[in-house]
Each structure stands twice: as C-alpha cells, then as structure tokens.
C-alpha cells in the first residue's frame, strides 16, 4: 500500500483511484487556479477541502495557508521551549507534534499521496474538530502560565 501511494497507476481502480483522481484534477490548477469545479474529489467539503481550494483558487492560496499555519506552529514551538515546567514542556511538545503531523498528512492527502485519510486541523466540523479543540485548550492552558508579552520583549 505504501508503494501504491507513490505509484498509484499500478492499481488505478483500487487503492490508487483517489490519488489518480486528485492528481489529475490538480494538474490543471495554476498559481491562481483554473476555476474548475472540484467534482473529482469524493469528499470535497471534508477530507479533500484543501484540494478543492487548490483546484478552484490555485496554489497561491494553499501556499499562503501553509505559511500561516507554519508560522503559528513556529510561534507555539517557541512558547513550548520557553516553558519552565518540564511536564508542561513535554505536554505541549506532544500536542504540537500531533497538530503538525495532522497538517502534514492532510497536505499529503490533498496533493495526491493517499496514505490514509487525514483531516486538516481547524477546518472540518466533526468529532475530530471537537477533539482537536480540547487538545488546543489543553495546550493553551499550559501556555498561559507565562505572559506572551514578556517573551516578545525579552
């Protein structure tokens, strides 16, 4: 299955079907999109939301969203490493790794590398979003121990 994720044409009607359909739909998307309807995606409003954004609006909005998410993750990593409490540092590191891996696997899925289904954090409104909100609340409770303004000034 991992081999088919990189070479989906070997099983075009089986495991490779979603990869081939996503890659063929994204092939026509330019920097600002092709304006095409993302009808090739089976879950265009959930799992393949990023791919439908790329198809309709282009690669530039996707790149901007990735840059914003990486900036937020970098800010959270800086806050994580400045934690004085070892438990808080370990807990926030695990949460950040979880959020980062969700985003990486979601981007891979939406670019045509289907390893497994992964929803992008902050977007889909389902039980996973409720679980993610609980995880983010836990991370924020760890981060509130120190003041944000002191970290920017120092």
Coordinates of C-alpha atoms in Angstrom, one line a residue:
X1 CA 0.0 0.0 0.0
X2 CA 2.9 2.4 0.7
X3 CA 4.4 1.6 -2.7
X4 CA 1.0 2.3 -4.4
X5 CA 0.8 5.7 -2.5
X6 CA 3.9 6.8 -4.6
X7 CA 2.9 4.9 -7.8
X8 CA -0.9 4.9 -7.9
X9 CA -1.0 4.0 -11.5
X10 CA -0.1 0.4 -10.6
X11 CA -3.6 -0.1 -9.1
X12 CA -5.7 2.6 -10.8
X13 CA -9.1 1.1 -10.0
X14 CA -8.2 0.0 -6.4
X15 CA -6.1 1.8 -3.8
X16 CA -4.7 4.2 -6.4
X17 CA -8.1 5.6 -7.6
X18 CA -8.2 8.6 -5.2
X19 CA -4.6 9.5 -5.8
X20 CA -5.0 9.5 -9.6
X21 CA -8.3 11.5 -9.5
X22 CA -6.8 14.1 -7.1
X23 CA -3.5 14.4 -9.2
X24 CA -5.4 14.7 -12.5
X25 CA -7.7 17.4 -11.0
X26 CA -4.7 19.3 -9.6
X27 CA -2.7 19.1 -12.8
X28 CA -4.8 21.8 -14.4
X29 CA -4.7 24.2 -11.4
X30 CA -2.3 27.1 -11.9
X31 CA -1.0 29.6 -9.5
X32 CA -4.4 31.3 -9.2
X33 CA -6.5 28.3 -10.1
X34 CA -8.3 27.0 -13.1
X35 CA -11.7 28.0 -11.9
X36 CA -12.8 24.4 -12.4
X37 CA -15.3 22.7 -10.1
X38 CA -13.7 20.1 -7.9
X39 CA -16.1 17.4 -8.8
X40 CA -13.3 14.7 -9.0
X41 CA -13.0 14.6 -5.2
X42 CA -15.2 12.2 -3.2
X43 CA -15.2 14.3 0.0
X44 CA -14.7 17.8 -1.4
X45 CA -16.1 19.5 1.7
X46 CA -14.2 17.5 4.3
X47 CA -11.1 15.4 3.6
X48 CA -10.3 17.0 0.2
X49 CA -11.2 20.5 1.1
X50 CA -7.6 21.8 0.5
X51 CA -7.5 20.0 -2.9
X52 CA -10.8 21.7 -3.9
X53 CA -9.4 25.1 -2.8
X54 CA -6.3 24.4 -4.9
X55 CA -8.5 23.4 -7.9
X56 CA -10.7 26.4 -7.7
X57 CA -8.4 29.1 -6.3
X58 CA -4.9 27.9 -7.2
X59 CA -1.7 27.0 -5.5
X60 CA -1.0 30.5 -4.1
X61 CA -3.8 30.5 -1.5
X62 CA -2.7 27.0 -0.5
X63 CA 0.8 28.2 -0.1
X64 CA -0.3 31.2 1.9
X65 CA -2.3 29.0 4.2
X66 CA 0.7 26.7 4.7
X67 CA 2.9 29.6 5.5
X68 CA 0.4 31.0 8.1
X69 CA 0.0 27.5 9.7
X70 CA 3.8 27.0 9.8
X71 CA 4.1 30.5 11.4
X72 CA 1.5 29.6 14.1
X73 CA 3.3 26.3 14.7
X74 CA 6.6 28.0 15.0
X75 CA 5.2 30.5 17.5
X76 CA 3.8 27.7 19.5
X77 CA 7.2 25.8 19.4
X78 CA 9.0 28.9 20.7
X79 CA 6.4 29.1 23.5
X80 CA 6.9 25.3 24.2
X81 CA 10.7 25.6 24.5
X82 CA 10.4 28.6 26.9
X83 CA 8.3 26.6 29.3
X84 CA 9.9 26.2 32.7
X85 CA 7.8 23.3 33.9
X86 CA 9.1 20.0 32.4
X87 CA 5.7 18.4 32.3
X88 CA 4.2 21.5 30.5
X89 CA 7.1 21.4 28.0
X90 CA 6.6 17.7 27.3
X91 CA 2.8 18.0 27.1
X92 CA 2.9 21.0 24.7
X93 CA 5.6 19.2 22.6
X94 CA 3.4 16.2 22.2
X95 CA 0.4 18.4 21.3
X96 CA 2.4 20.3 18.7
X97 CA 3.8 17.1 17.1
X98 CA 0.2 15.8 16.9
X99 CA -1.1 19.0 15.2
X100 CA 1.9 19.2 12.9
X101 CA 1.5 15.6 11.8
X102 CA -2.2 16.2 11.2
X103 CA -1.4 19.1 8.9
X104 CA 1.4 17.3 7.0
X105 CA -0.7 14.2 6.4
X106 CA -3.6 16.3 5.3
X107 CA -1.4 18.2 2.8
X108 CA 0.0 15.0 1.5
X109 CA -3.6 13.6 1.1
X110 CA -4.7 16.7 -0.7
X111 CA -1.7 16.6 -3.1
X112 CA -2.4 13.1 -4.1
X113 CA -0.3 11.0 -1.8
X114 CA -3.1 8.9 -0.1
X115 CA -1.5 7.1 2.8
X116 CA -4.7 7.3 5.0
X117 CA -7.5 9.8 5.5
X118 CA -6.5 12.9 7.4
X119 CA -8.5 16.0 8.1
X120 CA -6.8 19.3 8.2
X121 CA -6.8 20.9 11.7
X122 CA -9.0 24.0 12.2
X123 CA -11.2 23.3 9.2
X124 CA -13.6 20.3 9.3
X125 CA -16.6 20.5 11.7
X126 CA -17.0 17.0 13.1
X127 CA -16.0 14.9 16.1
X128 CA -12.3 15.3 15.2
X129 CA -12.6 19.0 15.4
X130 CA -14.2 18.8 18.9
X131 CA -11.3 16.5 19.9
X132 CA -8.8 19.0 18.4
X133 CA -10.4 21.9 20.2
X134 CA -9.9 20.0 23.5
X135 CA -6.3 19.4 22.7
X136 CA -5.8 23.1 21.8
X137 CA -7.4 24.1 25.0
X138 CA -5.0 21.9 26.9
X139 CA -2.1 23.4 25.1
X140 CA -3.3 26.9 25.8
X141 CA -3.7 26.1 29.5
X142 CA -0.1 25.1 29.5
X143 CA 1.0 28.2 27.6
X144 CA -1.0 30.6 29.9
X145 CA 1.5 30.0 32.7
X146 CA 3.8 32.6 31.2
X147 CA 3.0 36.0 29.7
X148 CA 3.1 36.4 26.0
X149 CA 4.3 40.0 26.0
X150 CA 7.3 39.2 28.2
X151 CA 8.5 36.7 25.6
X152 CA 8.4 39.2 22.8
X153 CA 10.2 41.9 24.8
X154 CA 12.9 39.7 26.2

